[in-house]
CSV table of C-alpha atoms in Angstrom, one decimal:
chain,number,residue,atom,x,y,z
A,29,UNK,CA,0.0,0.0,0.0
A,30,UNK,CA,1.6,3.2,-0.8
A,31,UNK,CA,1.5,5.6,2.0
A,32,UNK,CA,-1.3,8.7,2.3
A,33,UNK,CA,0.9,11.3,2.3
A,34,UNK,CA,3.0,10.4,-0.6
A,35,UNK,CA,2.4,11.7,-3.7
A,36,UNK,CA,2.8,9.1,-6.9
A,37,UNK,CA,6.2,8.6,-7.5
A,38,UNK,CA,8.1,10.4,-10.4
A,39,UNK,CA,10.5,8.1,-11.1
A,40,UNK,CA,10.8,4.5,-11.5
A,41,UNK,CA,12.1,2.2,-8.9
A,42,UNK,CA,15.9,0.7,-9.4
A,43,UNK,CA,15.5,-2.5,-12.1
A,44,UNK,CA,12.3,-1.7,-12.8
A,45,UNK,CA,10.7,-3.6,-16.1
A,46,UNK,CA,10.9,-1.1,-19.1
A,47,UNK,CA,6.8,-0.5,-19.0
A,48,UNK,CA,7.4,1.2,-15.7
A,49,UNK,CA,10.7,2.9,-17.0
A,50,UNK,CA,8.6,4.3,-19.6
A,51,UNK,CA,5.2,5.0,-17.8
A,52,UNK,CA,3.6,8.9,-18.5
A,53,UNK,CA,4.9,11.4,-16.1
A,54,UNK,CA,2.5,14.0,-17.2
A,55,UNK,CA,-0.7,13.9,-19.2
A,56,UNK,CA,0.9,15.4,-22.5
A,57,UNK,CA,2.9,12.1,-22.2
A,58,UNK,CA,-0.3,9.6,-22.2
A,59,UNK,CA,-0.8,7.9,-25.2
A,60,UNK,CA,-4.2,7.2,-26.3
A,61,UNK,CA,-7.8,7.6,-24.5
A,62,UNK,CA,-8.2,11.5,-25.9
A,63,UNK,CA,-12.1,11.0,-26.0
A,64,UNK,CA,-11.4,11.1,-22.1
A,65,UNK,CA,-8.3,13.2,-21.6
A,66,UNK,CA,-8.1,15.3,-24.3
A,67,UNK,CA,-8.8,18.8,-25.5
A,68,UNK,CA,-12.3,19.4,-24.5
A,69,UNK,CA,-12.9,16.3,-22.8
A,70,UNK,CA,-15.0,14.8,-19.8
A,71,UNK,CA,-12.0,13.7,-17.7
A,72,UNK,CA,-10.0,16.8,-19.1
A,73,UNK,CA,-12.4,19.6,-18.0
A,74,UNK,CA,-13.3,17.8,-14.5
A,75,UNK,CA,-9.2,18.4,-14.1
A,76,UNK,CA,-9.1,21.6,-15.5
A,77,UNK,CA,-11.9,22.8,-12.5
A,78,UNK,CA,-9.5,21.3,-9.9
A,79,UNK,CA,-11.8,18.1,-9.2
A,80,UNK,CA,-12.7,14.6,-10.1
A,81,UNK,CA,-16.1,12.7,-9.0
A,82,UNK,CA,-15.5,9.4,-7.9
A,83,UNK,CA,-15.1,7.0,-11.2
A,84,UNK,CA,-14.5,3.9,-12.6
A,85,UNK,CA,-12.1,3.1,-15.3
A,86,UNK,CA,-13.0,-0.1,-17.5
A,87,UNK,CA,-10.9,-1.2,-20.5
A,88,UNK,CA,-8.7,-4.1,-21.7
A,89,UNK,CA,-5.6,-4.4,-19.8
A,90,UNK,CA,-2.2,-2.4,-20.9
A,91,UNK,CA,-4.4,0.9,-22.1
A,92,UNK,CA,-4.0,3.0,-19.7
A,93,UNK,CA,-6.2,2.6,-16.3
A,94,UNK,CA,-3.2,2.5,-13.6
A,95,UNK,CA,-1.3,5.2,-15.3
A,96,UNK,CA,-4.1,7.4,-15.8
A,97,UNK,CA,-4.9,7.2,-11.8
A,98,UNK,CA,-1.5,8.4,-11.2
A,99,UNK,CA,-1.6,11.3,-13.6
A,100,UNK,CA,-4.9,12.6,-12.2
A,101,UNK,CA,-4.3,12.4,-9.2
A,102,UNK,CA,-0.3,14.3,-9.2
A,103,UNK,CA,-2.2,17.1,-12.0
A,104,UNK,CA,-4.5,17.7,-8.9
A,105,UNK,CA,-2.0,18.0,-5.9
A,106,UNK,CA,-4.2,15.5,-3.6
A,107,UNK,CA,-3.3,13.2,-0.9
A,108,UNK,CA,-3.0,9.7,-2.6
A,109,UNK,CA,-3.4,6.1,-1.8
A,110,UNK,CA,-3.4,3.2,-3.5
A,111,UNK,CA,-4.9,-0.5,-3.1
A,112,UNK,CA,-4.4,-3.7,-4.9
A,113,UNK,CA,-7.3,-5.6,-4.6
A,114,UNK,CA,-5.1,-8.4,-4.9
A,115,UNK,CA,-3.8,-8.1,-1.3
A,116,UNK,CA,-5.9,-5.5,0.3
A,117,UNK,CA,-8.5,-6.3,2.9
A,118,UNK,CA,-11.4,-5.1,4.5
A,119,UNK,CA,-8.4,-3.8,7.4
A,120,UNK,CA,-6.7,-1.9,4.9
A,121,UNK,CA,-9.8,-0.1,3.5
A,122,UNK,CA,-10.6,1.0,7.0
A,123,UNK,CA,-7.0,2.2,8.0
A,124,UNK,CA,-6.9,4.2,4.7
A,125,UNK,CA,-10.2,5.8,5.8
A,126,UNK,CA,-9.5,6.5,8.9
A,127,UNK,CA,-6.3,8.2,7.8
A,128,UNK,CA,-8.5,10.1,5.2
A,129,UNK,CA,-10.5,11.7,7.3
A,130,UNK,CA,-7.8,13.7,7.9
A,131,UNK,CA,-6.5,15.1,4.8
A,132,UNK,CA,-9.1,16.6,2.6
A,133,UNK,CA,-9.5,15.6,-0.7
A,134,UNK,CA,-7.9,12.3,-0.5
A,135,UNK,CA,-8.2,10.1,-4.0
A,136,UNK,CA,-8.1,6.4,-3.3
A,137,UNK,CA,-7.3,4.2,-6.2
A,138,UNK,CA,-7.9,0.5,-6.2
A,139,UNK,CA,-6.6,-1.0,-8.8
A,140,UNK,CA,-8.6,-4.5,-10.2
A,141,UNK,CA,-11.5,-3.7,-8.1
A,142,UNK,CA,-13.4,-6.5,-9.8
A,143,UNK,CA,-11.6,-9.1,-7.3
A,144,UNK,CA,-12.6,-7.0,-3.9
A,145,UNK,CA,-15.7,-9.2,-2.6
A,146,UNK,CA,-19.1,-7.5,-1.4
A,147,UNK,CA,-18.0,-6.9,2.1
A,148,UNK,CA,-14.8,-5.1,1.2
A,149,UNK,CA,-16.6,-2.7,-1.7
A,150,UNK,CA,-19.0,-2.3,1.2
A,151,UNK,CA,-16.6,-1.2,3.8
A,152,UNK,CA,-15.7,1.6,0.9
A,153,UNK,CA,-19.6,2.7,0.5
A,154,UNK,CA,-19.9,5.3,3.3
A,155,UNK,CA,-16.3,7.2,2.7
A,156,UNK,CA,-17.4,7.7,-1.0
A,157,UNK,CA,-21.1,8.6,0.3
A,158,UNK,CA,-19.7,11.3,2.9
A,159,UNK,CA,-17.1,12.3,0.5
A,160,UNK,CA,-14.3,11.2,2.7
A,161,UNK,CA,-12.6,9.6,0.2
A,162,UNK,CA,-12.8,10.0,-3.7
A,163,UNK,CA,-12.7,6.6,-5.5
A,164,UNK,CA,-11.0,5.5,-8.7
A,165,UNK,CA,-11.0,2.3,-9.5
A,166,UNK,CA,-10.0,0.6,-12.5
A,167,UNK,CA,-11.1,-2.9,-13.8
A,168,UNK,CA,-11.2,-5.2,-17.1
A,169,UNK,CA,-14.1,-6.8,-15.9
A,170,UNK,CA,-17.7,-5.4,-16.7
A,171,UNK,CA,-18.6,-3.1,-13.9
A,172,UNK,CA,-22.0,-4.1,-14.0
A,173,UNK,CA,-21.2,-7.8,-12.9
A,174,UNK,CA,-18.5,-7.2,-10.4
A,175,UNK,CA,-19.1,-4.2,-8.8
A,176,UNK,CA,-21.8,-3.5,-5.9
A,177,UNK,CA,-24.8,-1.2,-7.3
A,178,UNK,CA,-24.7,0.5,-4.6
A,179,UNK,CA,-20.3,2.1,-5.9
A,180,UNK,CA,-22.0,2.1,-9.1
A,181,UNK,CA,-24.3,4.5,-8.1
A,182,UNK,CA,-21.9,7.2,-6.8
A,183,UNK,CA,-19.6,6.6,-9.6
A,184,UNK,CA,-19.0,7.5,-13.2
A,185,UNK,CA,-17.7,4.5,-15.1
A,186,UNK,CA,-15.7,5.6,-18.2
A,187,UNK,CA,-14.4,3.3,-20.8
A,188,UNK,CA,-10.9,3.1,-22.1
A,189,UNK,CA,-10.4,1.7,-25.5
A,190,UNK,CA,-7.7,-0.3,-26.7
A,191,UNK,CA,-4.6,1.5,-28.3
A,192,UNK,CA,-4.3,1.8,-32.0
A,193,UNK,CA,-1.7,0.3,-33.8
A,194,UNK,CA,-0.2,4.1,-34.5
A,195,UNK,CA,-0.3,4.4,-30.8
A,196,UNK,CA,1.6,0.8,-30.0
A,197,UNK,CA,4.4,1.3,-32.9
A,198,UNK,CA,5.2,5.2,-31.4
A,199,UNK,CA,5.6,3.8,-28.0
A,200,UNK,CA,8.0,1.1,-29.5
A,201,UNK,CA,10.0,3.9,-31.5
A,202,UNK,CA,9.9,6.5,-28.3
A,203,UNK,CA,11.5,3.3,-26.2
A,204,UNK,CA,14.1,2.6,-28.1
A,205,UNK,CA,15.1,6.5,-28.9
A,206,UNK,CA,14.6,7.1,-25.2
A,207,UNK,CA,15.1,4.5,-22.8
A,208,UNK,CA,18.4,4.6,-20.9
A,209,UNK,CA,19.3,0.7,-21.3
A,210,UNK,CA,17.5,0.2,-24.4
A,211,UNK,CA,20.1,2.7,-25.8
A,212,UNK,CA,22.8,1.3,-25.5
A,213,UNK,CA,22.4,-1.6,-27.9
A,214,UNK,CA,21.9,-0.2,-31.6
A,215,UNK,CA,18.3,-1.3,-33.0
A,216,UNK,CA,16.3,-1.7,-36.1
A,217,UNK,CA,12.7,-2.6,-36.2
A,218,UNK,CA,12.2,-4.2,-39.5
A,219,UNK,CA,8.5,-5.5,-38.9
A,220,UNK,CA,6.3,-4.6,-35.8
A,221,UNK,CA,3.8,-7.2,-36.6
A,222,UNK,CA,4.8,-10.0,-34.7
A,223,UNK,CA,4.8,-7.4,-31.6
A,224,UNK,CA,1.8,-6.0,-31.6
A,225,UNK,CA,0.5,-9.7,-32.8
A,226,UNK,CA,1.4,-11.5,-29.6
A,227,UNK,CA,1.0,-8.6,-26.8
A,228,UNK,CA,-2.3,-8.3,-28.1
A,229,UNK,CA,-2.5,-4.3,-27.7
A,230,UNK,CA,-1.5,-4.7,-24.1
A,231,UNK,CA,1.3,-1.5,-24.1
A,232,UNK,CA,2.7,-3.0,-20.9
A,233,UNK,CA,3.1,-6.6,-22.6
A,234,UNK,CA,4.3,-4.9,-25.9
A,235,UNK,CA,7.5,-3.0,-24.2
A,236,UNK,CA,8.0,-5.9,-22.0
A,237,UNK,CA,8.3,-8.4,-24.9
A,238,UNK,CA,10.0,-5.3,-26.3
A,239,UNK,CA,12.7,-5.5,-23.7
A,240,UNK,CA,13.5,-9.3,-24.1
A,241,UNK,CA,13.5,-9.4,-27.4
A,242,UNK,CA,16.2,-6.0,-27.7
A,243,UNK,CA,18.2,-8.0,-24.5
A,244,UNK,CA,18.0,-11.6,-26.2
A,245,UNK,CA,18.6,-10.7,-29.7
A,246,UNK,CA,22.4,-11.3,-31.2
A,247,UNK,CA,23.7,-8.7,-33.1
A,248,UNK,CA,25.3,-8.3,-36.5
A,249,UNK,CA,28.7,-9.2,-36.1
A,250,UNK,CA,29.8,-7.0,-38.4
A,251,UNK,CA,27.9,-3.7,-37.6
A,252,UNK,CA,26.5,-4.1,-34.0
A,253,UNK,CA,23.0,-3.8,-34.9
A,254,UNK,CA,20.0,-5.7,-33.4
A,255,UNK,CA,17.2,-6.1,-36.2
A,256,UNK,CA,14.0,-7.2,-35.1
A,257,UNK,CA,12.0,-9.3,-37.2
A,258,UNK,CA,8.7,-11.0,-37.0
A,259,UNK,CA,10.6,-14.8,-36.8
A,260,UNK,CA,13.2,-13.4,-33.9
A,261,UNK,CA,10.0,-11.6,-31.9
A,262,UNK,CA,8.6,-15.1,-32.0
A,263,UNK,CA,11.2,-17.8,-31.2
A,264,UNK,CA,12.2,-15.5,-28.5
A,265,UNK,CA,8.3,-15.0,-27.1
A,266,UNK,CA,7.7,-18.6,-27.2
A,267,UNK,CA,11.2,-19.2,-25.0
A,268,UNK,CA,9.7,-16.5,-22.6
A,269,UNK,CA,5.6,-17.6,-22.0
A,270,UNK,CA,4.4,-17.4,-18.2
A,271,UNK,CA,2.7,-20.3,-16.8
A,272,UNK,CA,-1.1,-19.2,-17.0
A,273,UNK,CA,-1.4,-16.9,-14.1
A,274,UNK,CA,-5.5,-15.9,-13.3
A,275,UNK,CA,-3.7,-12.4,-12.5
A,276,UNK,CA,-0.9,-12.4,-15.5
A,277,UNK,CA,-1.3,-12.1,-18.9
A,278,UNK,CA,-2.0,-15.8,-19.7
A,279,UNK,CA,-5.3,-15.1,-18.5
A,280,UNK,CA,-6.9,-12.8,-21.4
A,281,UNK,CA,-4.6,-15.3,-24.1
A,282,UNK,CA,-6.2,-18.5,-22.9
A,283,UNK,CA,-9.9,-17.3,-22.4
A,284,UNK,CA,-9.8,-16.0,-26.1
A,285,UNK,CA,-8.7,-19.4,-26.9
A,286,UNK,CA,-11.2,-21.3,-24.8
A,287,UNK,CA,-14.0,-19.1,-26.3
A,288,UNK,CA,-13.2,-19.5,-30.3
A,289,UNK,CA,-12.4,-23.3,-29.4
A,290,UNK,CA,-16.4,-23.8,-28.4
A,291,UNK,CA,-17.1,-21.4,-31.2
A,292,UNK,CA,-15.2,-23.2,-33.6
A,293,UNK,CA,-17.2,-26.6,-32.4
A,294,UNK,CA,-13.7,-28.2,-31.1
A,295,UNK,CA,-14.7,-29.6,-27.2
A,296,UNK,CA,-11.5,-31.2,-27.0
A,297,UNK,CA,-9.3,-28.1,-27.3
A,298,UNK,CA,-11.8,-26.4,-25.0
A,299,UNK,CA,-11.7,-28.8,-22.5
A,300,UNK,CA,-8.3,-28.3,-22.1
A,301,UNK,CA,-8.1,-24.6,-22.3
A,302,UNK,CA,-11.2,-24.8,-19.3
A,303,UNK,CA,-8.7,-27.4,-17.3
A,304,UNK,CA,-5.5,-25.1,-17.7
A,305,UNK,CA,-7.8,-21.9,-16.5
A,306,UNK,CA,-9.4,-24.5,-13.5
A,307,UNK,CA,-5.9,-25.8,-12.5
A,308,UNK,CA,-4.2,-21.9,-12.7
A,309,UNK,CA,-7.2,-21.0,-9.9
A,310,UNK,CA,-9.3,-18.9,-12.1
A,311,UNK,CA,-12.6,-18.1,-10.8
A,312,UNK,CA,-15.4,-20.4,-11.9
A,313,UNK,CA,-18.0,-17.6,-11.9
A,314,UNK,CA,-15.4,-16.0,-14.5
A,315,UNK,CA,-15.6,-18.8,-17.2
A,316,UNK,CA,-19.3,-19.3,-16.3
A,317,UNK,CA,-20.1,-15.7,-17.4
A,318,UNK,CA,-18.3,-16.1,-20.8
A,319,UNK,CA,-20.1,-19.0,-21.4
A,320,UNK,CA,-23.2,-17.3,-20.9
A,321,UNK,CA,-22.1,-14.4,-23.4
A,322,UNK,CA,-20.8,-17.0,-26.0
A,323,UNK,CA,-24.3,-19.4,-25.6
A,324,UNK,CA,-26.7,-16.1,-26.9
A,325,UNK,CA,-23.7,-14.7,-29.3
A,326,UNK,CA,-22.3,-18.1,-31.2
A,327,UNK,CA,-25.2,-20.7,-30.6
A,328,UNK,CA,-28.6,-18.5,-30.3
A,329,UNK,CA,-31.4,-19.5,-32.1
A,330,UNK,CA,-29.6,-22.5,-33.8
A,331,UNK,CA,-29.9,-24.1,-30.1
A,332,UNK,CA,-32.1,-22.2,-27.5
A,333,UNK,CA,-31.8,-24.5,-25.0
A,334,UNK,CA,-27.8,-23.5,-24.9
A,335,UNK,CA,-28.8,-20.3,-23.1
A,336,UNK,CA,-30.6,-22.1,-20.5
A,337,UNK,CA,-27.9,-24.4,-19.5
A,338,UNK,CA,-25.6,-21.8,-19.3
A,339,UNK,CA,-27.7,-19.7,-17.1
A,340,UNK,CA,-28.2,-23.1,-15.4
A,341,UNK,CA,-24.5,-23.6,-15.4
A,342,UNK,CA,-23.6,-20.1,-14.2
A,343,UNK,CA,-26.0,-20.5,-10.8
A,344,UNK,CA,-24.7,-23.7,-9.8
A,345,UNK,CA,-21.2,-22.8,-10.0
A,346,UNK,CA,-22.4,-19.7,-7.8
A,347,UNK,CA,-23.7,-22.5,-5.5
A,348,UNK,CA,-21.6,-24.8,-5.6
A,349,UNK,CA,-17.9,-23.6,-5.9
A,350,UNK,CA,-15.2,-25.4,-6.7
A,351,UNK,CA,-13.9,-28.1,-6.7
A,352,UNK,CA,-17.2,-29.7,-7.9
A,353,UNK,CA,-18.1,-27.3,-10.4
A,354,UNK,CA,-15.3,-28.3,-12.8
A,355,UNK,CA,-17.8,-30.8,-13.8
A,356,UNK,CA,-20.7,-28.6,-14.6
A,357,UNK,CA,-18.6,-26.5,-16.6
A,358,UNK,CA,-17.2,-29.5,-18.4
A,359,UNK,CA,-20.7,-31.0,-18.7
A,360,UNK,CA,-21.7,-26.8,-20.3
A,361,UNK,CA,-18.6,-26.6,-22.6
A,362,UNK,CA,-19.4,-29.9,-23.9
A,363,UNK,CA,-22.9,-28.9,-25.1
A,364,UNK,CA,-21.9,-25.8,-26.5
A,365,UNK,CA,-19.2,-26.7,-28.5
A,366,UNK,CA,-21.0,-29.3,-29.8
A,367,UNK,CA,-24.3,-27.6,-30.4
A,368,UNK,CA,-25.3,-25.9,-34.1
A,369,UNK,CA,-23.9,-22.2,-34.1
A,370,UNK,CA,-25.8,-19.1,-35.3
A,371,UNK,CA,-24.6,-15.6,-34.6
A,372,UNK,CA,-27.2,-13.9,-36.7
A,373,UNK,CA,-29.6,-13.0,-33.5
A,374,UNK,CA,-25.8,-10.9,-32.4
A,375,UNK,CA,-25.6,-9.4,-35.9
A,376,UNK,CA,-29.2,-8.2,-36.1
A,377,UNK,CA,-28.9,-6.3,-33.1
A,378,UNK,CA,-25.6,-4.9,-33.8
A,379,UNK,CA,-26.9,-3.8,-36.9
A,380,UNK,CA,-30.0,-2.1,-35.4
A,381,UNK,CA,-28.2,-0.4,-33.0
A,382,UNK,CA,-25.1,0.9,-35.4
A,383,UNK,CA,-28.3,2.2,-37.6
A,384,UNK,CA,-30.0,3.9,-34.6
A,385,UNK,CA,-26.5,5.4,-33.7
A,386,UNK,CA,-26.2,6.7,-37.6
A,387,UNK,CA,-30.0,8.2,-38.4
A,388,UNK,CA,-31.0,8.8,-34.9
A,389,UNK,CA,-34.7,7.6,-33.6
A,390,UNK,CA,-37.6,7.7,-36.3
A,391,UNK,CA,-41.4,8.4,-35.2
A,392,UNK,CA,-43.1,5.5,-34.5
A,393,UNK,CA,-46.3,4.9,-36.8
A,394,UNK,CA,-49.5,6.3,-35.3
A,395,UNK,CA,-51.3,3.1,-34.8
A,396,UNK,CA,-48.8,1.6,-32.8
A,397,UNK,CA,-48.6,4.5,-30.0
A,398,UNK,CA,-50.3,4.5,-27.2
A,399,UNK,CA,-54.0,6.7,-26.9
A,400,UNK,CA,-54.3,7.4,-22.8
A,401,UNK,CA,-55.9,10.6,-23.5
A,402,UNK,CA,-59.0,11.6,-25.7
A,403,UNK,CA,-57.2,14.3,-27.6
A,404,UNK,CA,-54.5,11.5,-28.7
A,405,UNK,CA,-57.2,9.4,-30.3
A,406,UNK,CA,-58.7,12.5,-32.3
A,407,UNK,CA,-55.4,12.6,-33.1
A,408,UNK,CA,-55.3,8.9,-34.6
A,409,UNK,CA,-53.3,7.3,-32.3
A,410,UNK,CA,-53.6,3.6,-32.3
A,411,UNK,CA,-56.6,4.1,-34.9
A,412,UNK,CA,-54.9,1.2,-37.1
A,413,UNK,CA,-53.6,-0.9,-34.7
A,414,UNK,CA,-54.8,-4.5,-35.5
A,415,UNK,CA,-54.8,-6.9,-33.1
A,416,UNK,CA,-52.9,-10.0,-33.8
A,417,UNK,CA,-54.6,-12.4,-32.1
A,418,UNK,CA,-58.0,-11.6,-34.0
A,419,UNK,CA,-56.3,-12.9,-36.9
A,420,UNK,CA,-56.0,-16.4,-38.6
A,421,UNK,CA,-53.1,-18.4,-37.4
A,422,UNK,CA,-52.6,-15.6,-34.3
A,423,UNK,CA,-51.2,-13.0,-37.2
A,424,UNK,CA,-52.9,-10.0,-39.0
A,425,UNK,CA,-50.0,-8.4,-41.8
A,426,UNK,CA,-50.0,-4.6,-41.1
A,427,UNK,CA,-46.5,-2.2,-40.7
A,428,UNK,CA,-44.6,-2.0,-37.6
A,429,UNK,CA,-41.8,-0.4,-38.5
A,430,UNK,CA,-41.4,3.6,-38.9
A,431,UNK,CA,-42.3,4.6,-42.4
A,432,UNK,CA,-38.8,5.4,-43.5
A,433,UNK,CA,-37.5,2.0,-42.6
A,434,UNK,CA,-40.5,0.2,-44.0
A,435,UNK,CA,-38.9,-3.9,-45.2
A,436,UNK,CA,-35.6,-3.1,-43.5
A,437,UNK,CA,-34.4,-6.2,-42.4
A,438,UNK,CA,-31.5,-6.9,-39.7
A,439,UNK,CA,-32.5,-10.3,-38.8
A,440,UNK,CA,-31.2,-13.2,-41.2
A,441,UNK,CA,-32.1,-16.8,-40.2
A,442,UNK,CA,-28.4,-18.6,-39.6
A,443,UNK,CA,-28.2,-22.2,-42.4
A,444,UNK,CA,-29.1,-24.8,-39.3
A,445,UNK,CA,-32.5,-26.1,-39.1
A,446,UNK,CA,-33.9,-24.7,-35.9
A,447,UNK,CA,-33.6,-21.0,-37.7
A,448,UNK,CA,-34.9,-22.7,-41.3
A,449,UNK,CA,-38.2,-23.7,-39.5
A,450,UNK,CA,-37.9,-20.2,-38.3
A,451,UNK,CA,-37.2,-18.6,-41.9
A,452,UNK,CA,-40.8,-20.4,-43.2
A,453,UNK,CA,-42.9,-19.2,-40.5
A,454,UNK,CA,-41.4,-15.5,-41.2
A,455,UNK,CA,-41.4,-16.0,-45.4
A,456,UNK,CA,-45.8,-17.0,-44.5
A,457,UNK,CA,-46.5,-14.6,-42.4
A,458,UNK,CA,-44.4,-11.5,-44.3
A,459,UNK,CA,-44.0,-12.8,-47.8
A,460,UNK,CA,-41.8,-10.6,-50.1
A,461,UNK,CA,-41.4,-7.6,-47.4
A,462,UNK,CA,-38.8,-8.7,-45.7
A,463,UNK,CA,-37.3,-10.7,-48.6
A,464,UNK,CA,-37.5,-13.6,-46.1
């Protein structure tokens, strides 16, 4: 925990890794996240009037959160502390609290909030309530699932986005111009693929790997010079992989595996990716939730009942714990990766809403609003609404959509037989409108 009355530190600690040699001192240093910090923006004009509400930052890991903590909290000139909810406990919350009650303003940062438990986010509620304390907190988990409504409530959750490949190949270039032991072995980069590849837009993985690679390398005989290419970033990655670590940055690498494995219909390679996240102690509720995302988004319709074993999946892991719920997963993966896939229900709606984002709202057709008053029905409100159930077969054809939309279609029936019986019923009762 660092202490309340230091301010973050300026520079980097002796043999520090070359992510923290490089990390931001100041904010015209921060790469990326300008729709939060930059001219004009939210997070910018909150600093600009001297004050922050209490907030939480959600994005991928490597963009940003940690470092962005820091530099609000230094432009500000506040008392600081930090947590990791790693190793903090419900003690540590309370000491802090204590402590902040004497120094106004204090900013309290807690970095991977998702992995405090109920009773130590509650032990926070009343110091961000009275104002004792302003929280940040920064997560890659959805706030929604893993933080108490109650935080949620007081805070403003802002989303970082992942770092463009501009951003990631300027932080590669600034290293090597820049950093004091990087310098001292001539470099050329001849391909930045294979970096940005394998750290997976994670900056702190990127100059990590970055820092092997430039210490690993051999150079030229002749001139000196370490070139990187895709092949050397590679061999010398694979020679350096962690064990999977529920904390490191295995963890994202193997859950995108275990997901495209069920997607891909492969419950062998899934299996194993579930046993080498079960045996690394990930948290079963963890793997449960992404199987409830990936049973609506790469099964849907094909299967419905995949939804409902996942849901069923997902409450008796809550139950249960481990170790017995390795079973249930297994017994969940199994049926997924095995069942017919359809993503069009996922497509349809991200195609509505990318359309709603683009034209905006249309009116909705007068007989399909609601009449509560007199003066709306003069006004024709609901005056051709047909009721569906008067009609053969519980269906009477008539337009629901707003006129300027009228036979748009999103949803497209995926090629698997649940969805083809679904495709008939649409193509009798719609016809040619939809092109169904």
């Amino acid at each position: 925990m660092t202490s309340l009355f230091d301010p973050p530190a300026d520079q980097p600690r002796p043999g520090a890794p070359l992510a923290e040699r490089l990390r931001p001192r100041t904010l015209t240093e921060y790469v990326g996240q300008q729709h939060l910090v930059g001219p004009g923006a939210v997070l910018r004009r909150y600093l600009d009037a001297g004050r922050i509400p209490s907030l939480i930052l959600w994005g991928p890991p490597g963009v940003g959160k940690t470092t962005l903590a820091h530099l609000m909290a230094k432009e500000l000139k506040l008392p600081f502390v930090a947590l990791s909810a790693i190793n903090a406990g419900v003690k540590d919350v309370r000491d802090v609290i204590q402590q902040a009650k004497s120094r106004r303003g204090t900013l309290l940062f807690i970095d991977e909030i998702h992995r405090f438990s109920k009773s130590q986010q509650d032990a926070l509620l009343g110091a961000v309530e009275q104002g004792i304390v302003t929280l940040i907190g920064a997560t890659t988990e959805n706030p929604s699932f893993e933080v108490i409504p109650a935080i949620l409530s007081r805070a403003q959750v802002y989303v970082l986005e992942g770092l463009s490949q501009e951003d990631l190949t300027g932080l590669v270039d600034r290293a090597l111009a820049s950093d004091e032991a990087l310098r001292r072995r001539p470099v050329e980069v001849a391909s930045y693929d294979a970096l940005l590849r394998i750290s997976g837009g994670d900056a702190r993985k990127l100059l990590n790997l970055l820092e092997i690679v430039v210490e690993s390398a051999p150079a030229e005989p002749t001139t000196g010079v370490v070139t990187i290419t895709d092949a050397l970033v590679q061999q010398l990655a694979q020679q350096n992989l962690s064990r999977y670590d529920k904390g490191g940055e295995m963890h994202y690498d193997v859950i995108s595996a275990f997901i495209k494995s069920i997607r891909g219909s492969d419950p062998n390679a899934a299996l194993y990716y579930l046993a080498v996240m079960l045996e690394g102690g990930e948290d079963p509720k963890f793997i449960a939730r992404r199987l409830l995302i990936l049973a609506s988004e790469d099964v849907g319709n094909a299967n419905p009942n995949a939804l409902l074993l996942a849901q069923s999946t997902f409450q008796a892991v809550t139950v249960i714990g481990m170790p017995e719920s390795d079973i249930i997963l297994g017994q969940c993966v199994v049926y997924l990766a095995t069942s017919p896939k359809s993503n069009a229900s996922y497509v349809a709606i991200r195609e509505a809403r990318a359309l709603v984002k683009q034209q905006g709202v249309q009116p909705v057709p007068l007989q399909l609003r609601n009449a509560p008053t007199k003066l709306m029905k003069q006004l024709g409100y609901g005056a051709e609404y047909h009721y569906s159930h008067d009609g053969a077969g519980n269906f009477v054809y008539q337009e629901f959509m707003p006129d300027a939309l009228s036979g748009r279609r999103f949803y497209t029936p995926g090629a698997n037989p649940a969805e083809a019986k679904m495709q008939e019923r649409l193509r009798q009762w719609w016809g040619e409108k939809y092109g169904y």
